[in-house]
PDB file of C-alpha atoms in Angstrom:
ATOM      1  CA  MET A 212     -27.434  19.404   5.158  1.00  0.00           C
ATOM      2  CA  ASN A 213     -23.842  20.570   4.879  1.00  0.00           C
ATOM      3  CA  SER A 214     -21.390  20.728   7.769  1.00  0.00           C
ATOM      4  CA  ALA A 215     -21.980  24.414   8.462  1.00  0.00           C
ATOM      5  CA  ASP A 216     -25.732  23.886   8.625  1.00  0.00           C
ATOM      6  CA  ARG A 217     -25.381  20.919  10.986  1.00  0.00           C
ATOM      7  CA  TYR A 218     -23.429  23.036  13.451  1.00  0.00           C
ATOM      8  CA  SER A 219     -25.246  26.332  12.794  1.00  0.00           C
ATOM      9  CA  ARG A 220     -26.973  26.342  16.172  1.00  0.00           C
ATOM     10  CA  THR A 221     -25.120  23.925  18.450  1.00  0.00           C
ATOM     11  CA  VAL A 222     -26.085  23.582  22.110  1.00  0.00           C
ATOM     12  CA  ILE A 223     -24.286  21.472  24.713  1.00  0.00           C
ATOM     13  CA  VAL A 224     -26.050  20.594  27.966  1.00  0.00           C
ATOM     14  CA  GLY A 225     -24.145  19.380  30.989  1.00  0.00           C
ATOM     15  CA  GLY A 226     -21.710  22.098  30.018  1.00  0.00           C
ATOM     16  CA  ARG A 227     -19.325  21.989  32.975  1.00  0.00           C
ATOM     17  CA  GLY A 228     -18.630  18.278  32.721  1.00  0.00           C
ATOM     18  CA  MET A 229     -15.431  16.576  31.642  1.00  0.00           C
ATOM     19  CA  LEU A 230     -16.727  15.408  28.256  1.00  0.00           C
ATOM     20  CA  ALA A 231     -18.658  18.601  27.520  1.00  0.00           C
ATOM     21  CA  THR A 232     -15.501  20.632  28.097  1.00  0.00           C
ATOM     22  CA  ALA A 233     -13.530  18.402  25.716  1.00  0.00           C
ATOM     23  CA  ILE A 234     -16.194  18.767  23.023  1.00  0.00           C
ATOM     24  CA  ALA A 235     -16.357  22.520  23.542  1.00  0.00           C
ATOM     25  CA  ARG A 236     -12.582  22.775  23.201  1.00  0.00           C
ATOM     26  CA  GLN A 237     -12.650  20.974  19.852  1.00  0.00           C
ATOM     27  CA  LEU A 238     -15.590  23.008  18.551  1.00  0.00           C
ATOM     28  CA  SER A 239     -13.691  26.176  19.476  1.00  0.00           C
ATOM     29  CA  ALA A 240     -10.584  24.888  17.672  1.00  0.00           C
ATOM     30  CA  ARG A 241     -12.721  24.456  14.553  1.00  0.00           C
ATOM     31  CA  GLY A 242     -14.042  27.992  14.852  1.00  0.00           C
ATOM     32  CA  THR A 243     -17.556  26.654  15.427  1.00  0.00           C
ATOM     33  CA  SER A 244     -19.829  28.774  17.591  1.00  0.00           C
ATOM     34  CA  PHE A 245     -21.911  27.016  20.219  1.00  0.00           C
ATOM     35  CA  VAL A 246     -23.813  27.542  23.451  1.00  0.00           C
ATOM     36  CA  SER A 247     -22.803  25.497  26.494  1.00  0.00           C
ATOM     37  CA  LEU A 248     -25.276  25.302  29.378  1.00  0.00           C
ATOM     38  CA  ASP A 249     -24.609  23.903  32.830  1.00  0.00           C
ATOM     39  CA  ARG A 250     -27.199  22.572  35.263  1.00  0.00           C
ATOM     40  CA  GLN A 251     -27.844  25.999  36.769  1.00  0.00           C
ATOM     41  CA  GLN A 252     -28.566  27.385  33.304  1.00  0.00           C
ATOM     42  CA  CYS A 253     -30.711  24.439  32.226  1.00  0.00           C
ATOM     43  CA  ASP A 254     -31.924  21.654  34.481  1.00  0.00           C
ATOM     44  CA  ILE A 255     -32.836  19.006  31.920  1.00  0.00           C
ATOM     45  CA  THR A 256     -35.163  17.275  34.399  1.00  0.00           C
ATOM     46  CA  ASN A 257     -37.384  20.390  34.337  1.00  0.00           C
ATOM     47  CA  ALA A 258     -39.807  20.310  31.401  1.00  0.00           C
ATOM     48  CA  ASN A 259     -40.222  24.089  31.377  1.00  0.00           C
ATOM     49  CA  ALA A 260     -36.454  24.641  31.393  1.00  0.00           C
ATOM     50  CA  VAL A 261     -36.030  22.251  28.462  1.00  0.00           C
ATOM     51  CA  ALA A 262     -38.852  23.930  26.533  1.00  0.00           C
ATOM     52  CA  ASP A 263     -37.224  27.325  27.168  1.00  0.00           C
ATOM     53  CA  LEU A 264     -33.886  25.986  25.922  1.00  0.00           C
ATOM     54  CA  PHE A 265     -35.400  24.939  22.612  1.00  0.00           C
ATOM     55  CA  ALA A 266     -37.503  28.097  22.271  1.00  0.00           C
ATOM     56  CA  THR A 267     -34.549  30.380  22.989  1.00  0.00           C
ATOM     57  CA  HIS A 268     -31.744  28.665  21.100  1.00  0.00           C
ATOM     58  CA  ARG A 269     -33.613  26.682  18.408  1.00  0.00           C
ATOM     59  CA  PRO A 270     -30.730  24.166  18.186  1.00  0.00           C
ATOM     60  CA  THR A 271     -30.007  22.301  14.984  1.00  0.00           C
ATOM     61  CA  LEU A 272     -27.672  20.107  17.049  1.00  0.00           C
ATOM     62  CA  LEU A 273     -28.073  19.294  20.744  1.00  0.00           C
ATOM     63  CA  ILE A 274     -25.255  17.392  22.467  1.00  0.00           C
ATOM     64  CA  ASN A 275     -26.326  15.952  25.803  1.00  0.00           C
ATOM     65  CA  CYS A 276     -23.416  15.539  28.213  1.00  0.00           C
ATOM     66  CA  ALA A 277     -25.553  15.874  31.349  1.00  0.00           C
ATOM     67  CA  ALA A 278     -25.579  12.793  33.568  1.00  0.00           C
ATOM     68  CA  HIS A 279     -25.771  11.475  37.095  1.00  0.00           C
ATOM     69  CA  ALA A 280     -22.473   9.613  36.740  1.00  0.00           C
ATOM     70  CA  LYS A 281     -21.609   8.794  40.354  1.00  0.00           C
ATOM     71  CA  VAL A 282     -22.197   5.091  40.021  1.00  0.00           C
ATOM     72  CA  ASP A 283     -22.291   4.180  43.715  1.00  0.00           C
ATOM     73  CA  LEU A 284     -24.431   7.185  44.652  1.00  0.00           C
ATOM     74  CA  CYS A 285     -26.962   6.121  42.026  1.00  0.00           C
ATOM     75  CA  GLU A 286     -27.598   3.007  44.151  1.00  0.00           C
ATOM     76  CA  GLN A 287     -28.770   5.322  46.945  1.00  0.00           C
ATOM     77  CA  GLU A 288     -30.582   7.681  44.558  1.00  0.00           C
ATOM     78  CA  PRO A 289     -32.166   5.496  41.860  1.00  0.00           C
ATOM     79  CA  GLU A 290     -35.073   7.887  41.281  1.00  0.00           C
ATOM     80  CA  LYS A 291     -32.682  10.785  40.745  1.00  0.00           C
ATOM     81  CA  ALA A 292     -30.572   8.640  38.417  1.00  0.00           C
ATOM     82  CA  ASP A 293     -33.652   7.709  36.384  1.00  0.00           C
ATOM     83  CA  ALA A 294     -34.748  11.345  36.274  1.00  0.00           C
ATOM     84  CA  ILE A 295     -31.428  12.670  34.941  1.00  0.00           C
ATOM     85  CA  ASN A 296     -30.129   9.731  32.902  1.00  0.00           C
ATOM     86  CA  GLY A 297     -33.489   8.476  31.688  1.00  0.00           C
ATOM     87  CA  HIS A 298     -36.626  10.617  31.717  1.00  0.00           C
ATOM     88  CA  ALA A 299     -34.788  13.908  31.088  1.00  0.00           C
ATOM     89  CA  VAL A 300     -33.320  12.378  27.942  1.00  0.00           C
ATOM     90  CA  GLY A 301     -36.880  11.737  26.846  1.00  0.00           C
ATOM     91  CA  LEU A 302     -37.697  15.423  27.351  1.00  0.00           C
ATOM     92  CA  LEU A 303     -34.772  16.389  25.157  1.00  0.00           C
ATOM     93  CA  ALA A 304     -35.843  13.893  22.503  1.00  0.00           C
ATOM     94  CA  GLN A 305     -39.445  15.107  22.503  1.00  0.00           C
ATOM     95  CA  ASN A 306     -38.384  18.707  22.006  1.00  0.00           C
ATOM     96  CA  ALA A 307     -35.835  17.713  19.370  1.00  0.00           C
ATOM     97  CA  VAL A 308     -38.598  16.033  17.378  1.00  0.00           C
ATOM     98  CA  GLN A 309     -40.678  19.193  17.388  1.00  0.00           C
ATOM     99  CA  ILE A 310     -38.024  21.336  15.697  1.00  0.00           C
ATOM    100  CA  GLY A 311     -36.076  18.666  13.804  1.00  0.00           C
ATOM    101  CA  ALA A 312     -32.896  18.990  15.889  1.00  0.00           C
ATOM    102  CA  LYS A 313     -30.265  16.255  15.871  1.00  0.00           C
ATOM    103  CA  LEU A 314     -29.778  14.801  19.358  1.00  0.00           C
ATOM    104  CA  VAL A 315     -26.432  13.327  20.395  1.00  0.00           C
ATOM    105  CA  HIS A 316     -26.351  11.380  23.653  1.00  0.00           C
ATOM    106  CA  PHE A 317     -23.761   9.348  25.574  1.00  0.00           C
ATOM    107  CA  SER A 318     -24.369   6.028  27.283  1.00  0.00           C
ATOM    108  CA  THR A 319     -22.234   3.414  28.991  1.00  0.00           C
ATOM    109  CA  ASP A 320     -20.777  -0.084  29.067  1.00  0.00           C
ATOM    110  CA  PHE A 321     -22.751  -0.543  32.305  1.00  0.00           C
ATOM    111  CA  VAL A 322     -25.840  -1.454  30.265  1.00  0.00           C
ATOM    112  CA  PHE A 323     -24.230  -4.922  29.986  1.00  0.00           C
ATOM    113  CA  ASP A 324     -23.887  -7.485  32.785  1.00  0.00           C
ATOM    114  CA  GLY A 325     -20.283  -8.392  32.003  1.00  0.00           C
ATOM    115  CA  ASN A 326     -20.892 -12.115  31.710  1.00  0.00           C
ATOM    116  CA  GLY A 327     -19.699 -12.196  28.111  1.00  0.00           C
ATOM    117  CA  VAL A 328     -16.282 -13.271  26.858  1.00  0.00           C
ATOM    118  CA  LEU A 329     -16.302 -11.349  23.558  1.00  0.00           C
ATOM    119  CA  PRO A 330     -16.519  -7.577  23.033  1.00  0.00           C
ATOM    120  CA  TYR A 331     -20.120  -6.418  23.216  1.00  0.00           C
ATOM    121  CA  ARG A 332     -21.690  -5.272  19.957  1.00  0.00           C
ATOM    122  CA  PRO A 333     -24.292  -2.482  19.827  1.00  0.00           C
ATOM    123  CA  THR A 334     -26.925  -5.078  18.948  1.00  0.00           C
ATOM    124  CA  ASP A 335     -26.170  -7.407  21.890  1.00  0.00           C
ATOM    125  CA  SER A 336     -28.742  -7.876  24.628  1.00  0.00           C
ATOM    126  CA  THR A 337     -28.456  -5.555  27.607  1.00  0.00           C
ATOM    127  CA  ASN A 338     -28.768  -6.531  31.259  1.00  0.00           C
ATOM    128  CA  PRO A 339     -27.518  -3.768  33.594  1.00  0.00           C
ATOM    129  CA  LEU A 340     -26.456  -4.762  37.109  1.00  0.00           C
ATOM    130  CA  SER A 341     -26.696  -1.327  38.728  1.00  0.00           C
ATOM    131  CA  ALA A 342     -29.085   1.585  39.171  1.00  0.00           C
ATOM    132  CA  TYR A 343     -26.698   3.660  37.075  1.00  0.00           C
ATOM    133  CA  GLY A 344     -26.710   1.131  34.243  1.00  0.00           C
ATOM    134  CA  ARG A 345     -30.496   0.820  34.341  1.00  0.00           C
ATOM    135  CA  SER A 346     -30.936   4.582  34.250  1.00  0.00           C
ATOM    136  CA  LYS A 347     -28.602   4.958  31.272  1.00  0.00           C
ATOM    137  CA  LEU A 348     -30.414   2.176  29.430  1.00  0.00           C
ATOM    138  CA  LEU A 349     -33.676   3.998  30.124  1.00  0.00           C
ATOM    139  CA  GLY A 350     -32.232   7.079  28.416  1.00  0.00           C
ATOM    140  CA  GLU A 351     -31.302   5.026  25.364  1.00  0.00           C
ATOM    141  CA  GLN A 352     -34.799   3.561  25.221  1.00  0.00           C
ATOM    142  CA  GLN A 353     -36.418   6.978  25.518  1.00  0.00           C
ATOM    143  CA  ILE A 354     -34.496   8.244  22.485  1.00  0.00           C
ATOM    144  CA  GLN A 355     -35.213   5.160  20.415  1.00  0.00           C
ATOM    145  CA  GLN A 356     -38.936   5.210  21.243  1.00  0.00           C
ATOM    146  CA  ILE A 357     -39.380   8.938  20.582  1.00  0.00           C
ATOM    147  CA  ASN A 358     -37.068   8.693  17.557  1.00  0.00           C
ATOM    148  CA  PRO A 359     -35.874  12.248  16.868  1.00  0.00           C
ATOM    149  CA  SER A 360     -34.473  12.634  13.367  1.00  0.00           C
ATOM    150  CA  GLY A 361     -30.886  11.419  13.040  1.00  0.00           C
ATOM    151  CA  TRP A 362     -30.438  10.555  16.711  1.00  0.00           C
ATOM    152  CA  LEU A 363     -26.972   9.416  17.729  1.00  0.00           C
ATOM    153  CA  ILE A 364     -26.074   7.436  20.861  1.00  0.00           C
ATOM    154  CA  LEU A 365     -22.471   6.666  21.752  1.00  0.00           C
ATOM    155  CA  ARG A 366     -21.801   4.075  24.430  1.00  0.00           C
ATOM    156  CA  THR A 367     -18.412   4.602  26.008  1.00  0.00           C
ATOM    157  CA  ALA A 368     -16.465   3.353  29.036  1.00  0.00           C
ATOM    158  CA  TRP A 369     -13.886   4.181  31.698  1.00  0.00           C
ATOM    159  CA  LEU A 370     -13.864   7.833  30.693  1.00  0.00           C
ATOM    160  CA  TYR A 371     -11.156  10.178  31.930  1.00  0.00           C
ATOM    161  CA  GLY A 372      -9.818  13.614  31.021  1.00  0.00           C
ATOM    162  CA  GLU A 373      -8.020  16.656  32.331  1.00  0.00           C
ATOM    163  CA  ASP A 374     -11.208  18.680  32.865  1.00  0.00           C
ATOM    164  CA  GLY A 375     -12.679  17.038  35.934  1.00  0.00           C
ATOM    165  CA  PRO A 376     -12.472  14.319  38.570  1.00  0.00           C
ATOM    166  CA  CYS A 377     -11.583  10.935  37.105  1.00  0.00           C
ATOM    167  CA  PHE A 378      -9.770   7.698  37.904  1.00  0.00           C
ATOM    168  CA  PRO A 379      -6.247   8.797  36.859  1.00  0.00           C
ATOM    169  CA  ARG A 380      -6.560  12.008  38.873  1.00  0.00           C
ATOM    170  CA  THR A 381      -7.589   9.978  41.943  1.00  0.00           C
ATOM    171  CA  ILE A 382      -4.653   7.599  41.507  1.00  0.00           C
ATOM    172  CA  LEU A 383      -2.179  10.432  41.020  1.00  0.00           C
ATOM    173  CA  ALA A 384      -3.399  12.249  44.132  1.00  0.00           C
ATOM    174  CA  ALA A 385      -3.100   9.085  46.217  1.00  0.00           C
ATOM    175  CA  ALA A 386       0.380   8.333  44.867  1.00  0.00           C
ATOM    176  CA  HIS A 387       1.602  11.868  45.556  1.00  0.00           C
ATOM    177  CA  ALA A 388       0.216  11.559  49.096  1.00  0.00           C
ATOM    178  CA  GLY A 389       2.092   8.288  49.615  1.00  0.00           C
ATOM    179  CA  LYS A 390      -1.075   6.282  50.171  1.00  0.00           C
ATOM    180  CA  PRO A 391      -1.109   2.529  49.505  1.00  0.00           C
ATOM    181  CA  LEU A 392      -3.257   1.511  46.554  1.00  0.00           C
ATOM    182  CA  LYS A 393      -5.403  -1.610  46.297  1.00  0.00           C
ATOM    183  CA  VAL A 394      -6.973  -1.847  42.861  1.00  0.00           C
ATOM    184  CA  VAL A 395      -9.329  -4.392  41.332  1.00  0.00           C
ATOM    185  CA  ASN A 396      -7.677  -6.727  38.831  1.00  0.00           C
ATOM    186  CA  ASP A 397     -10.661  -8.763  37.597  1.00  0.00           C
ATOM    187  CA  GLN A 398     -12.761  -6.088  35.879  1.00  0.00           C
ATOM    188  CA  ILE A 399     -11.780  -5.643  32.227  1.00  0.00           C
ATOM    189  CA  GLY A 400     -12.611  -2.706  29.986  1.00  0.00           C
ATOM    190  CA  SER A 401     -11.185   0.012  27.743  1.00  0.00           C
ATOM    191  CA  PRO A 402      -9.912   3.271  29.271  1.00  0.00           C
ATOM    192  CA  THR A 403     -11.149   6.127  27.084  1.00  0.00           C
ATOM    193  CA  TYR A 404      -9.807   9.665  26.847  1.00  0.00           C
ATOM    194  CA  THR A 405     -12.388  12.461  26.580  1.00  0.00           C
ATOM    195  CA  ALA A 406     -10.432  14.232  23.835  1.00  0.00           C
ATOM    196  CA  ASP A 407     -10.594  11.120  21.653  1.00  0.00           C
ATOM    197  CA  LEU A 408     -14.289  10.548  22.334  1.00  0.00           C
ATOM    198  CA  ALA A 409     -14.999  14.193  21.522  1.00  0.00           C
ATOM    199  CA  ALA A 410     -13.114  13.895  18.227  1.00  0.00           C
ATOM    200  CA  ALA A 411     -14.965  10.699  17.287  1.00  0.00           C
ATOM    201  CA  THR A 412     -18.297  12.313  18.141  1.00  0.00           C
ATOM    202  CA  LEU A 413     -17.681  15.299  15.882  1.00  0.00           C
ATOM    203  CA  GLU A 414     -16.471  13.017  13.087  1.00  0.00           C
ATOM    204  CA  LEU A 415     -19.705  11.047  13.297  1.00  0.00           C
ATOM    205  CA  ILE A 416     -21.719  14.255  13.151  1.00  0.00           C
ATOM    206  CA  ASP A 417     -19.662  15.414  10.158  1.00  0.00           C
ATOM    207  CA  ARG A 418     -20.538  12.163   8.396  1.00  0.00           C
ATOM    208  CA  GLN A 419     -24.236  12.509   9.263  1.00  0.00           C
ATOM    209  CA  ALA A 420     -24.067   9.220  11.157  1.00  0.00           C
ATOM    210  CA  ALA A 421     -27.120   8.085  13.061  1.00  0.00           C
ATOM    211  CA  GLY A 422     -27.929   5.204  15.392  1.00  0.00           C
ATOM    212  CA  LEU A 423     -26.124   3.434  18.197  1.00  0.00           C
ATOM    213  CA  PHE A 424     -22.326   3.213  18.282  1.00  0.00           C
ATOM    214  CA  HIS A 425     -19.698   1.918  20.687  1.00  0.00           C
ATOM    215  CA  ALA A 426     -16.838   4.391  21.081  1.00  0.00           C
ATOM    216  CA  VAL A 427     -13.779   3.586  23.211  1.00  0.00           C
ATOM    217  CA  ASN A 428     -10.028   3.705  22.794  1.00  0.00           C
ATOM    218  CA  GLN A 429      -8.593   0.491  21.413  1.00  0.00           C
ATOM    219  CA  GLY A 430      -7.233  -2.230  23.672  1.00  0.00           C
ATOM    220  CA  THR A 431      -8.230  -3.545  27.074  1.00  0.00           C
ATOM    221  CA  ALA A 432      -6.987  -3.448  30.641  1.00  0.00           C
ATOM    222  CA  SER A 433      -8.005  -4.254  34.172  1.00  0.00           C
ATOM    223  CA  TRP A 434      -8.268  -1.372  36.621  1.00  0.00           C
ATOM    224  CA  TYR A 435      -5.030  -2.658  38.137  1.00  0.00           C
ATOM    225  CA  GLU A 436      -3.276  -2.600  34.752  1.00  0.00           C
ATOM    226  CA  PHE A 437      -4.649   0.858  34.059  1.00  0.00           C
ATOM    227  CA  THR A 438      -3.319   2.028  37.426  1.00  0.00           C
ATOM    228  CA  ARG A 439       0.111   0.577  36.708  1.00  0.00           C
ATOM    229  CA  ALA A 440       0.154   2.373  33.349  1.00  0.00           C
ATOM    230  CA  ILE A 441      -0.824   5.679  34.990  1.00  0.00           C
ATOM    231  CA  LEU A 442       1.984   5.383  37.525  1.00  0.00           C
ATOM    232  CA  ASP A 443       4.473   4.435  34.810  1.00  0.00           C
ATOM    233  CA  GLU A 444       3.378   7.272  32.538  1.00  0.00           C
ATOM    234  CA  PHE A 445       3.746   9.862  35.301  1.00  0.00           C
ATOM    235  CA  ASN A 446       6.941   8.227  36.613  1.00  0.00           C
ATOM    236  CA  LEU A 447       5.531   7.690  40.099  1.00  0.00           C
ATOM    237  CA  LEU A 448       6.167   4.962  42.640  1.00  0.00           C
ATOM    238  CA  ALA A 449       3.394   3.675  44.858  1.00  0.00           C
ATOM    239  CA  ASP A 450       2.553   0.728  47.067  1.00  0.00           C
ATOM    240  CA  LEU A 451       0.217  -0.933  44.568  1.00  0.00           C
ATOM    241  CA  THR A 452      -1.413  -4.330  45.128  1.00  0.00           C
ATOM    242  CA  PRO A 453      -4.168  -6.083  43.192  1.00  0.00           C
ATOM    243  CA  GLN A 454      -7.394  -7.253  44.743  1.00  0.00           C
ATOM    244  CA  SER A 455     -10.470  -9.103  43.514  1.00  0.00           C
ATOM    245  CA  SER A 456     -13.870  -7.503  43.067  1.00  0.00           C
ATOM    246  CA  ALA A 457     -15.143  -9.697  45.901  1.00  0.00           C
ATOM    247  CA  GLU A 458     -12.440  -8.350  48.225  1.00  0.00           C
ATOM    248  CA  TRP A 459     -13.192  -4.776  47.175  1.00  0.00           C
ATOM    249  CA  LYS A 460     -16.943  -5.301  47.701  1.00  0.00           C
ATOM    250  CA  LYS A 461     -16.329  -6.378  51.298  1.00  0.00           C
ATOM    251  CA  THR A 462     -14.884  -2.947  52.000  1.00  0.00           C
ATOM    252  CA  LYS A 463     -17.748  -1.186  50.181  1.00  0.00           C
ATOM    253  CA  PRO A 464     -20.839  -3.364  50.668  1.00  0.00           C
ATOM    254  CA  THR A 465     -23.268  -0.695  49.399  1.00  0.00           C
ATOM    255  CA  ALA A 466     -21.321  -0.031  46.203  1.00  0.00           C
ATOM    256  CA  ALA A 467     -22.859  -0.783  42.833  1.00  0.00           C
ATOM    257  CA  HIS A 468     -22.148  -4.078  41.103  1.00  0.00           C
ATOM    258  CA  ARG A 469     -19.811  -3.571  38.151  1.00  0.00           C
ATOM    259  CA  PRO A 470     -19.615  -5.729  35.019  1.00  0.00           C
ATOM    260  CA  ALA A 471     -16.566  -8.001  35.134  1.00  0.00           C
ATOM    261  CA  TYR A 472     -16.021  -7.772  31.366  1.00  0.00           C
ATOM    262  CA  SER A 473     -17.342  -4.691  29.589  1.00  0.00           C
ATOM    263  CA  VAL A 474     -15.169  -4.464  26.496  1.00  0.00           C
ATOM    264  CA  LEU A 475     -17.091  -2.812  23.646  1.00  0.00           C
ATOM    265  CA  ASP A 476     -16.911  -3.866  20.001  1.00  0.00           C
ATOM    266  CA  THR A 477     -16.215  -0.715  17.969  1.00  0.00           C
ATOM    267  CA  SER A 478     -16.299  -2.252  14.483  1.00  0.00           C
ATOM    268  CA  THR A 479     -19.367  -0.212  13.458  1.00  0.00           C
ATOM    269  CA  LEU A 480     -17.656   2.997  14.539  1.00  0.00           C
ATOM    270  CA  ASP A 481     -14.410   1.970  12.856  1.00  0.00           C
ATOM    271  CA  SER A 482     -16.098   1.281   9.517  1.00  0.00           C
ATOM    272  CA  THR A 483     -18.126   4.488   9.653  1.00  0.00           C
ATOM    273  CA  LEU A 484     -15.117   6.684  10.422  1.00  0.00           C
ATOM    274  CA  GLY A 485     -12.707   4.669   8.308  1.00  0.00           C
ATOM    275  CA  HIS A 486     -10.385   4.196  11.282  1.00  0.00           C
ATOM    276  CA  PRO A 487     -10.490   3.055  14.912  1.00  0.00           C
ATOM    277  CA  MET A 488      -9.900   5.270  17.889  1.00  0.00           C
ATOM    278  CA  ARG A 489      -6.238   5.003  18.898  1.00  0.00           C
ATOM    279  CA  PRO A 490      -4.914   2.590  21.567  1.00  0.00           C
ATOM    280  CA  TRP A 491      -5.662   3.657  25.122  1.00  0.00           C
ATOM    281  CA  ARG A 492      -2.000   3.653  26.119  1.00  0.00           C
ATOM    282  CA  GLN A 493      -1.194   6.268  23.461  1.00  0.00           C
ATOM    283  CA  ALA A 494      -4.121   8.374  24.657  1.00  0.00           C
ATOM    284  CA  LEU A 495      -2.846   8.192  28.230  1.00  0.00           C
ATOM    285  CA  CYS A 496       0.427   9.727  27.068  1.00  0.00           C
ATOM    286  CA  ASP A 497      -1.455  12.708  25.630  1.00  0.00           C
ATOM    287  CA  TYR A 498      -3.437  12.999  28.855  1.00  0.00           C
ATOM    288  CA  HIS A 499      -0.115  13.271  30.697  1.00  0.00           C
ATOM    289  CA  GLN A 500       1.038  16.020  28.349  1.00  0.00           C
ATOM    290  CA  ALA A 501      -2.236  17.892  28.776  1.00  0.00           C
ATOM    291  CA  CYS A 502      -1.960  17.683  32.554  1.00  0.00           C
ATOM    292  CA  ALA A 503       1.625  18.935  32.380  1.00  0.00           C
ATOM    293  CA  SER A 504       0.553  21.899  30.237  1.00  0.00           C
ATOM    294  CA  GLU A 505      -2.257  22.628  32.676  1.00  0.00           C
ATOM    295  CA  SER A 506       0.133  22.651  35.633  1.00  0.00           C
ATOM    296  CA  ARG A 507       2.490  25.059  33.842  1.00  0.00           C
ATOM    297  CA  ALA A 508      -0.316  27.459  32.936  1.00  0.00           C
TER     298      ALA A 508
END
């Protein structure tokens, strides 16, 4: 199947989300037509709605960006998390099998427990600590068990972008408001820009890649280091102090447990694309420029 055929009938679900918007922007820049559906247009937990989606649009490529991504709220709503992040993914996979559509899905570093000391490979054992992580792992398992042709799962981490609420936006709002910031310094991961993840996703589709990949910007940071970089990039001063995860958990006892070390090994992605995703600090600079352009518009 050539590139035009792969994208001939592209559908994005979860269409108002931060990642979906980034993917849509890059598809538009390519001149590729697509349909983007939000939750009101297609509730992926509803079997009839999913069947109607496939009957109406007959996608050759379905990109699933829908998710219950509020990690702490998932602890209070585990059934809802499983429904959206897990069982609904199975519905998409089942329908994809029936018409031979390629299914692209996004998962998370939260499928790991964070007890490792080396970057996690796609083949490493999973052990999620949270309802969110368990629900996302369930979605992965649903796809792998149903096995639609050419399925593609990308695990990513610490995602941010200019098209929705995210960690940098929260930090910037607090800094502008003059609020003191206490940020965890003992959780380590890889901040990842939606524009870069979108580009990597489309490159993988172009190359007819299939299977499970880890996709994050290169390099690592703690949340505290990421915060410091955000403030430096936007030339802001703030009362910033580090705190441990244990100290943070005392202030939010019902919050989900996070992995202490969730760095992802991207060597499979790098070899497939022929290059790694760029360093996260470079991506943050582009995020700043995008935000500046947005504010001038």
